[in-house]
CSV table of C-alpha atoms in Angstrom, one decimal:
chain,number,residue,atom,x,y,z
A,1,MET,CA,14.2,46.8,99.8
A,2,GLN,CA,17.3,49.0,100.2
A,3,THR,CA,20.5,47.1,100.6
A,4,ILE,CA,23.5,48.3,102.4
A,5,VAL,CA,26.9,46.6,101.8
A,6,PHE,CA,29.4,46.8,104.6
A,7,LEU,CA,33.1,46.2,104.0
A,8,GLY,CA,34.5,44.6,107.1
A,9,SER,CA,33.3,44.4,110.7
A,10,ARG,CA,34.6,43.7,114.2
A,11,LYS,CA,32.8,41.3,116.5
A,12,SER,CA,31.6,44.3,118.6
A,13,GLY,CA,31.7,48.1,118.6
A,14,THR,CA,30.7,50.7,116.0
A,15,SER,CA,31.2,48.5,112.9
A,16,ARG,CA,28.8,45.8,114.2
A,17,GLU,CA,26.4,48.4,115.6
A,18,ALA,CA,26.2,49.9,112.1
A,19,VAL,CA,25.0,46.6,110.7
A,20,LYS,CA,22.5,46.2,113.5
A,21,THR,CA,21.2,49.7,113.1
A,22,ALA,CA,20.8,49.2,109.3
A,23,LYS,CA,18.8,46.0,110.0
A,24,GLU,CA,16.6,47.9,112.5
A,25,MET,CA,16.0,50.5,109.8
A,26,GLY,CA,14.5,47.8,107.6
A,27,CYS,CA,17.5,47.5,105.2
A,28,HIS,CA,18.8,44.3,103.7
A,29,THR,CA,22.3,44.0,105.3
A,30,VAL,CA,25.3,42.4,103.5
A,31,LEU,CA,28.7,42.1,105.1
A,32,VAL,CA,31.7,41.4,103.0
A,33,THR,CA,34.6,40.2,105.2
A,34,ASP,CA,38.1,38.8,105.0
A,35,ARG,CA,37.6,37.1,108.4
A,36,LEU,CA,36.6,33.4,108.3
A,37,ARG,CA,33.9,32.3,110.6
A,38,LEU,CA,32.9,35.8,111.7
A,39,GLU,CA,29.4,35.6,113.1
A,40,ILE,CA,27.3,38.8,112.9
A,41,PRO,CA,23.7,37.8,113.4
A,42,GLU,CA,22.4,41.2,112.2
A,43,ALA,CA,23.8,40.6,108.8
A,44,ASP,CA,21.4,39.0,106.3
A,45,GLU,CA,24.3,37.8,104.2
A,46,ILE,CA,27.9,37.3,105.1
A,47,ILE,CA,30.3,37.0,102.1
A,48,TYR,CA,33.9,35.9,102.5
A,49,MET,CA,36.4,37.6,100.3
A,50,ARG,CA,40.1,36.9,100.8
A,51,ASN,CA,41.1,40.5,99.7
A,52,LEU,CA,38.5,43.2,100.1
A,53,PHE,CA,40.6,45.4,97.8
A,54,GLU,CA,40.0,43.2,94.8
A,55,LYS,CA,37.9,45.8,93.1
A,56,GLU,CA,36.7,43.7,90.1
A,57,ASN,CA,35.6,40.8,92.4
A,58,LEU,CA,33.7,43.2,94.6
A,59,LEU,CA,32.0,45.0,91.7
A,60,HIS,CA,31.0,41.6,90.3
A,61,PHE,CA,29.5,40.6,93.6
A,62,LEU,CA,27.6,43.8,93.8
A,63,LYS,CA,26.2,43.4,90.3
A,64,SER,CA,25.1,39.8,91.3
A,65,LEU,CA,23.2,41.3,94.2
A,66,GLU,CA,21.4,43.7,91.8
A,67,SER,CA,20.6,40.8,89.4
A,68,ASN,CA,19.0,38.9,92.3
A,69,GLY,CA,16.6,41.8,93.0
A,70,ASN,CA,18.6,43.7,95.7
A,71,LYS,CA,18.8,47.4,95.3
A,72,VAL,CA,22.3,48.3,96.4
A,73,SER,CA,21.8,51.8,98.0
A,74,ALA,CA,25.1,52.1,99.8
A,75,CYS,CA,28.5,50.6,100.1
A,76,MET,CA,30.4,51.7,103.3
A,77,SER,CA,32.8,50.8,106.0
A,78,PHE,CA,33.6,51.7,109.5
A,79,ILE,CA,36.9,49.7,109.5
A,80,ASP,CA,40.4,51.0,108.6
A,81,PRO,CA,41.6,50.9,105.8
A,82,TYR,CA,38.4,50.3,103.8
A,83,VAL,CA,36.6,53.6,104.4
A,84,SER,CA,37.7,55.5,101.3
A,85,PHE,CA,37.7,52.4,99.2
A,86,ALA,CA,34.0,51.8,100.0
A,87,ALA,CA,33.3,55.5,99.2
A,88,ARG,CA,35.0,55.1,95.9
A,89,ILE,CA,33.0,52.0,95.1
A,90,SER,CA,29.8,53.9,95.9
A,91,GLU,CA,30.8,56.7,93.5
A,92,GLU,CA,31.5,54.2,90.7
A,93,LEU,CA,28.1,52.7,91.3
A,94,GLY,CA,26.6,56.1,90.8
A,95,LEU,CA,25.2,56.3,94.3
A,96,GLY,CA,26.5,59.9,94.9
A,97,ASP,CA,29.6,61.9,95.7
A,98,PHE,CA,31.1,60.5,98.9
A,99,SER,CA,34.3,62.6,99.1
A,100,SER,CA,36.5,59.6,98.6
A,101,ASP,CA,39.6,61.7,97.9
A,102,ALA,CA,39.2,63.5,101.2
A,103,LEU,CA,38.6,60.2,103.1
A,104,SER,CA,41.7,58.7,101.4
A,105,LEU,CA,43.8,61.6,102.4
A,106,ALA,CA,42.8,61.2,106.0
A,107,GLU,CA,43.8,57.6,106.0
A,108,ASN,CA,47.5,58.6,105.7
A,109,LYS,CA,48.9,60.5,108.7
A,110,ALA,CA,51.8,62.0,106.7
A,111,ASP,CA,49.7,63.1,103.8
A,112,ILE,CA,47.1,64.8,106.0
A,113,ARG,CA,49.8,66.6,108.0
A,114,ASN,CA,51.3,68.0,104.8
A,115,LYS,CA,47.9,69.1,103.5
A,116,LEU,CA,47.1,70.9,106.8
A,117,LYS,CA,50.6,72.2,107.6
A,118,GLU,CA,49.7,75.9,107.1
A,119,LEU,CA,46.8,75.8,109.6
A,120,ASN,CA,47.1,77.1,113.2
A,121,SER,CA,45.9,73.7,114.4
A,122,SER,CA,48.9,71.9,112.9
A,123,PRO,CA,51.8,71.1,115.2
A,124,PHE,CA,55.4,70.7,114.2
A,125,PHE,CA,56.0,67.4,112.3
A,126,SER,CA,58.5,65.6,110.2
A,127,VAL,CA,58.5,62.4,108.2
A,128,PHE,CA,61.2,59.8,108.4
A,129,GLU,CA,61.5,57.6,105.3
A,130,ASN,CA,65.0,56.2,105.1
A,131,LEU,CA,66.3,53.5,107.5
A,132,SER,CA,69.9,54.3,106.6
A,133,ASN,CA,69.4,57.9,107.9
A,134,VAL,CA,68.4,57.1,111.5
A,135,THR,CA,71.4,58.8,113.0
A,136,GLU,CA,71.2,61.9,110.8
A,137,PHE,CA,67.4,62.2,111.3
A,138,THR,CA,67.7,61.8,115.0
A,139,ARG,CA,70.4,64.4,115.4
A,140,SER,CA,68.6,66.9,113.3
A,141,HIS,CA,65.5,66.6,115.5
A,142,VAL,CA,67.1,66.7,119.0
A,143,HIS,CA,66.1,70.3,119.3
A,144,ALA,CA,62.4,69.3,119.0
A,145,LEU,CA,62.3,66.6,121.7
A,146,PRO,CA,60.1,65.3,123.2
A,147,LEU,CA,58.4,63.9,120.1
A,148,ILE,CA,55.6,61.4,119.3
A,149,LEU,CA,56.6,58.8,116.7
A,150,LYS,CA,54.0,56.7,114.8
A,151,PRO,CA,53.7,54.8,111.6
A,152,VAL,CA,51.8,56.8,108.9
A,153,VAL,CA,49.2,54.2,108.4
A,154,SER,CA,47.9,52.8,111.7
A,155,ASN,CA,45.0,53.0,114.0
A,156,GLY,CA,43.9,52.4,117.5
A,157,SER,CA,47.0,54.0,119.1
A,158,LYS,CA,49.1,51.1,118.0
A,159,ASP,CA,52.9,51.5,118.3
A,160,ILE,CA,52.8,55.2,119.3
A,161,LYS,CA,56.1,56.1,120.9
A,162,LEU,CA,56.9,59.1,123.1
A,163,VAL,CA,60.6,59.8,122.9
A,164,LYS,CA,62.4,62.2,125.2
A,165,THR,CA,66.1,61.6,124.4
A,166,GLU,CA,68.2,61.1,121.3
A,167,GLU,CA,68.8,57.4,122.3
A,168,GLU,CA,65.1,56.7,122.7
A,169,MET,CA,64.3,58.3,119.3
A,170,ALA,CA,66.9,56.2,117.5
A,171,GLU,CA,65.7,53.0,119.1
A,172,ALA,CA,62.0,53.8,118.3
A,173,LEU,CA,62.8,54.6,114.7
A,174,LEU,CA,64.6,51.3,114.3
A,175,PHE,CA,61.8,49.4,115.9
A,176,LEU,CA,59.0,51.1,113.8
A,177,SER,CA,61.1,50.9,110.5
A,178,THR,CA,61.8,47.2,111.1
A,179,LYS,CA,58.2,46.4,112.0
A,180,TYR,CA,56.5,48.4,109.3
A,181,GLY,CA,59.1,47.9,106.5
A,182,GLU,CA,59.1,50.7,104.0
A,183,GLN,CA,56.3,52.6,105.6
A,184,PRO,CA,57.4,56.1,106.7
A,185,VAL,CA,57.4,57.1,110.3
A,186,LEU,CA,55.7,60.4,111.4
A,187,ALA,CA,57.4,62.5,114.1
A,188,GLU,CA,55.2,65.0,115.8
A,189,GLU,CA,55.5,67.7,118.4
A,190,TYR,CA,54.4,66.4,121.8
A,191,LEU,CA,51.5,68.5,122.9
A,192,ASP,CA,50.6,69.0,126.5
A,193,GLY,CA,47.0,69.7,127.4
A,194,PRO,CA,43.5,68.2,127.7
A,195,GLN,CA,42.5,66.0,124.8
A,196,TYR,CA,39.1,65.8,123.1
A,197,LEU,CA,37.4,63.6,120.7
A,198,ILE,CA,35.2,65.4,118.2
A,199,GLU,CA,32.6,63.4,116.2
A,200,VAL,CA,31.6,65.2,113.0
A,201,ALA,CA,29.3,64.6,110.1
A,202,VAL,CA,29.2,66.6,106.8
A,203,TYR,CA,26.1,66.6,104.6
A,204,LYS,CA,26.3,68.5,101.4
A,205,GLY,CA,29.1,70.7,102.8
A,206,GLU,CA,27.2,71.5,106.0
A,207,ILE,CA,29.4,70.5,109.0
A,208,SER,CA,27.7,69.2,112.1
A,209,ILE,CA,29.7,68.6,115.3
A,210,ILE,CA,27.8,65.7,116.8
A,211,ALA,CA,29.7,65.4,120.1
A,212,VAL,CA,32.7,66.8,121.9
A,213,ILE,CA,34.1,64.3,124.4
A,214,GLU,CA,37.0,64.7,126.8
A,215,GLN,CA,39.4,61.7,126.8
A,216,GLU,CA,41.6,60.1,129.5
A,217,TRP,CA,44.6,58.0,128.5
A,218,ASN,CA,47.3,55.9,130.0
A,219,GLU,CA,51.1,55.9,129.5
A,220,SER,CA,50.7,53.9,126.2
A,221,PHE,CA,48.2,56.5,124.9
A,222,ILE,CA,45.4,54.0,125.1
A,223,ILE,CA,42.2,55.9,125.8
A,224,ASN,CA,40.5,54.5,128.9
A,225,GLY,CA,37.9,57.1,129.8
A,226,TYR,CA,35.4,59.3,127.9
A,227,SER,CA,33.5,62.2,129.5
A,228,PHE,CA,30.4,63.5,127.6
A,229,PRO,CA,29.7,66.3,127.1
A,230,ALA,CA,33.1,67.9,127.4
A,231,GLU,CA,33.2,70.8,129.8
A,232,ILE,CA,34.6,73.7,127.6
A,233,SER,CA,33.7,77.4,127.6
A,234,ILE,CA,31.6,79.1,124.9
A,235,GLU,CA,34.7,80.8,123.6
A,236,GLU,CA,36.6,77.4,123.4
A,237,ALA,CA,33.6,75.8,121.6
A,238,ALA,CA,33.5,78.6,119.0
A,239,SER,CA,37.2,78.4,118.3
A,240,LEU,CA,36.9,74.6,118.1
A,241,ARG,CA,34.2,74.9,115.5
A,242,LYS,CA,36.4,77.3,113.5
A,243,ALA,CA,39.4,74.9,113.7
A,244,VAL,CA,37.3,71.9,112.6
A,245,SER,CA,35.7,73.8,109.8
A,246,ASP,CA,39.1,75.0,108.5
A,247,ILE,CA,40.5,71.4,108.5
A,248,LEU,CA,37.5,69.8,106.8
A,249,GLU,CA,37.2,72.5,104.2
A,250,LEU,CA,40.9,72.3,103.3
A,251,ILE,CA,40.8,68.5,102.8
A,252,GLY,CA,37.6,68.7,100.8
A,253,LEU,CA,35.3,66.6,103.0
A,254,ARG,CA,31.8,67.6,101.8
A,255,HIS,CA,29.9,64.4,102.5
A,256,GLY,CA,30.7,61.8,105.1
A,257,SER,CA,31.8,61.4,108.7
A,258,CYS,CA,35.0,61.6,110.7
A,259,HIS,CA,36.4,62.0,114.1
A,260,LEU,CA,39.2,64.2,115.2
A,261,GLU,CA,41.4,64.1,118.3
A,262,MET,CA,42.5,67.5,119.4
A,263,ARG,CA,44.3,69.0,122.4
A,264,LEU,CA,43.7,72.5,123.8
A,265,VAL,CA,47.2,74.0,124.1
A,266,LYS,CA,47.5,77.5,125.5
A,267,ASN,CA,44.0,78.4,124.3
A,268,THR,CA,44.8,77.0,120.8
A,269,TRP,CA,43.2,73.8,119.4
A,270,LYS,CA,45.9,71.5,118.0
A,271,LEU,CA,45.1,68.4,115.8
A,272,ILE,CA,46.4,65.1,117.1
A,273,GLU,CA,44.7,62.9,114.6
A,274,ILE,CA,41.8,62.7,112.1
A,275,ASN,CA,40.2,59.4,111.1
A,276,PRO,CA,37.6,59.2,108.2
A,277,ARG,CA,34.9,57.4,110.1
A,278,MET,CA,33.0,57.4,113.3
A,279,SER,CA,35.1,56.4,116.3
A,280,GLY,CA,35.1,52.7,117.1
A,281,GLY,CA,34.3,50.9,120.4
A,282,TRP,CA,31.0,51.9,122.0
A,283,MET,CA,31.0,55.5,120.9
A,284,ASN,CA,27.6,55.4,119.4
A,285,GLN,CA,26.1,54.1,122.6
A,286,ILE,CA,28.0,56.7,124.7
A,287,ILE,CA,26.4,59.5,122.6
A,288,GLU,CA,23.0,57.9,122.5
A,289,THR,CA,23.1,57.5,126.3
A,290,GLY,CA,23.9,61.1,126.8
A,291,THR,CA,21.5,62.6,124.2
A,292,GLY,CA,18.9,60.0,123.2
A,293,LEU,CA,20.0,60.4,119.6
A,294,ASN,CA,21.4,57.5,117.5
A,295,PRO,CA,24.3,59.0,115.4
A,296,LEU,CA,24.8,55.8,113.5
A,297,LYS,CA,21.2,55.8,112.3
A,298,GLU,CA,21.6,59.4,111.0
A,299,LEU,CA,24.9,58.6,109.3
A,300,LEU,CA,23.3,55.6,107.6
A,301,GLN,CA,20.3,57.7,106.5
A,302,MET,CA,22.8,60.3,105.1
A,303,GLN,CA,24.5,57.6,103.1
A,304,LEU,CA,21.2,56.5,101.7
A,305,GLY,CA,20.6,60.1,100.4
A,306,GLU,CA,18.2,61.2,103.2
A,307,VAL,CA,18.6,64.3,105.2
A,308,PRO,CA,20.2,63.5,108.6
A,309,TYR,CA,19.2,65.0,112.0
A,310,PHE,CA,22.2,66.2,113.9
A,311,HIS,CA,20.6,69.1,115.8
A,312,ALA,CA,22.0,69.7,119.3
A,313,VAL,CA,19.9,68.4,122.2
A,314,PRO,CA,20.6,68.9,125.9
A,315,ALA,CA,23.1,66.2,127.0
A,316,ARG,CA,23.1,64.4,130.3
A,317,SER,CA,26.5,63.7,131.9
A,318,THR,CA,27.7,60.4,130.6
A,319,TYR,CA,31.0,58.6,131.3
A,320,ALA,CA,32.6,55.5,129.7
A,321,ARG,CA,35.3,53.6,131.4
A,322,TYR,CA,37.3,51.0,129.4
A,323,LEU,CA,39.1,48.2,131.3
A,324,THR,CA,42.5,46.8,130.3
A,325,LEU,CA,44.6,44.1,131.9
A,326,LYS,CA,48.1,44.1,133.5
A,327,THR,CA,48.9,40.4,132.7
A,328,ALA,CA,48.5,38.1,129.8
A,329,GLY,CA,46.8,34.7,129.8
A,330,ARG,CA,43.9,32.6,128.6
A,331,LEU,CA,40.6,33.9,129.9
A,332,LEU,CA,38.8,31.3,132.0
A,333,HIS,CA,35.9,33.4,133.4
A,334,ILE,CA,34.7,36.9,134.2
A,335,SER,CA,32.6,37.5,137.3
A,336,GLY,CA,30.7,40.4,138.6
A,337,ILE,CA,29.0,41.5,135.4
A,338,GLU,CA,25.5,41.3,136.7
A,339,LYS,CA,26.4,43.0,139.9
A,340,ALA,CA,28.1,45.9,138.1
A,341,GLN,CA,25.1,46.2,135.7
A,342,SER,CA,22.7,46.4,138.7
A,343,LEU,CA,24.3,49.5,140.2
A,344,ASP,CA,22.4,52.7,140.1
A,345,GLY,CA,23.6,54.9,137.2
A,346,VAL,CA,25.1,52.1,135.2
A,347,GLU,CA,23.6,52.0,131.8
A,348,TYR,CA,25.6,49.3,130.0
A,349,VAL,CA,28.4,46.8,130.8
A,350,HIS,CA,30.1,45.4,127.7
A,351,VAL,CA,32.6,42.6,127.9
A,352,THR,CA,34.3,41.6,124.6
A,353,PRO,CA,36.5,38.5,125.1
A,354,GLU,CA,35.0,35.0,125.3
A,355,ALA,CA,36.2,32.2,127.6
A,356,GLY,CA,39.2,30.6,126.0
A,357,SER,CA,40.5,33.9,124.4
A,358,ILE,CA,44.1,35.0,124.8
A,359,VAL,CA,44.2,38.4,126.5
A,360,MET,CA,47.1,40.6,127.2
A,361,PRO,CA,48.2,44.1,128.5
A,362,ALA,CA,47.0,46.8,126.2
A,363,ARG,CA,49.2,47.6,123.2
A,364,SER,CA,46.3,49.2,121.2
A,365,MET,CA,42.7,50.2,121.6
A,366,GLY,CA,41.7,46.6,120.5
A,367,ASP,CA,43.2,45.4,123.8
A,368,ARG,CA,40.5,47.0,125.9
A,369,TYR,CA,38.3,44.2,127.2
A,370,ALA,CA,35.3,45.8,128.9
A,371,CYS,CA,33.4,49.0,128.8
A,372,ILE,CA,31.2,50.4,131.5
A,373,ILE,CA,28.8,53.3,130.5
A,374,THR,CA,27.3,55.4,133.3
A,375,ARG,CA,25.0,58.4,133.5
A,376,ALA,CA,24.4,60.8,136.4
A,377,GLU,CA,23.7,64.4,137.3
A,378,THR,CA,27.4,65.4,137.0
A,379,ILE,CA,30.5,64.0,135.2
A,380,GLN,CA,32.2,63.4,138.5
A,381,LYS,CA,29.3,61.4,139.8
A,382,ALA,CA,29.2,59.3,136.6
A,383,LYS,CA,33.0,58.7,137.0
A,384,ASP,CA,32.5,57.5,140.6
A,385,ILE,CA,29.8,55.1,139.6
A,386,ALA,CA,31.9,53.7,136.7
A,387,ARG,CA,34.9,53.2,139.0
A,388,HIS,CA,32.7,51.4,141.6
A,389,ALA,CA,31.3,49.1,138.9
A,390,ALA,CA,34.8,48.4,137.5
A,391,LYS,CA,35.8,47.0,140.9
A,392,GLU,CA,33.1,44.4,140.6
A,393,LEU,CA,34.5,42.9,137.4
A,394,LYS,CA,37.1,40.1,138.0
A,395,PHE,CA,39.0,38.5,135.1
A,396,TYR,CA,40.3,34.9,135.9
A,397,LEU,CA,43.2,33.9,133.7
A,398,GLU,CA,45.3,30.8,133.1
A,399,PRO,CA,49.0,31.9,132.7
A,400,LEU,CA,50.5,31.3,129.3
């Protein structure tokens, strides 16, 4: 039986869906995690390891699996920051070439910006590295305001700051430098325009754009809405494919998956971010609802050396609405789930926190506490259904 080893998993979302899908494919599933008491029923084995980056310990464990009769066919991860590390382990095991260098490059926002700086899709950026130079750096970049500031190694829109004045910039640099220590801070041009998520797979150098999805976000840059398929023109789709191809060819991604966030600015595609894995949350279910295809299954088959199927199919208008909270507290109860699920057009209602959990206003994508996925004849109709369903959900909190 083929064995797939996963490094890390969340309680829900893409990483757990990957384990579940592998199990449905008939694979033996092994989850290596640094989280105590993590329950993932779809995993045949769950192994706790304090530090997943302890390479020798991990290789020793994988060899023990082999000696016990398990054929390790893939080692992979859908969790930052283990994606490139898992690919490198797979290469060392002789399982194939998994573009580990390209995936590693994409894990660092400053490195990827420097690599892509000559492309038309690259916005203005600068890297702040020295806490003692806050005043100098701020003054030298006043002409470029407004700017987006973010740590170079982060995910889930955590600690992204929009700064519009010299004072805001200095304050944000001090905050990020203090919180993230010696980690550099990336300053990027603020881009105004609609934003899109592009799910991509690359198999033996052949690039497949799995989905293009328009995003909605709040003032903290937390994505709270996804419209699939995105409504873009034929010309925009062609220029998007060219921009994506240029990016992936330059970084050397010939085998693997990634997702890009891009904005269309004055008819030019600009890269906001690239992450070396499929998007988290309920992205697989959003795409499967709209197309009938299971992208995770194809990605897993690709990692096992099989030819994936990513051919375009007609998509039905699908919308995903994520819910966040305005106050913090201990969750007592959530009502209205069954009523929301029963509405015509509602395909799924996912609620992540359990009773007793501490919940809070969203500071990152991990602070989104429910997802409603709808399908209808048009995107607008799907949005209306999702908003109606969201009104049925009530979170009862005990103040902290």
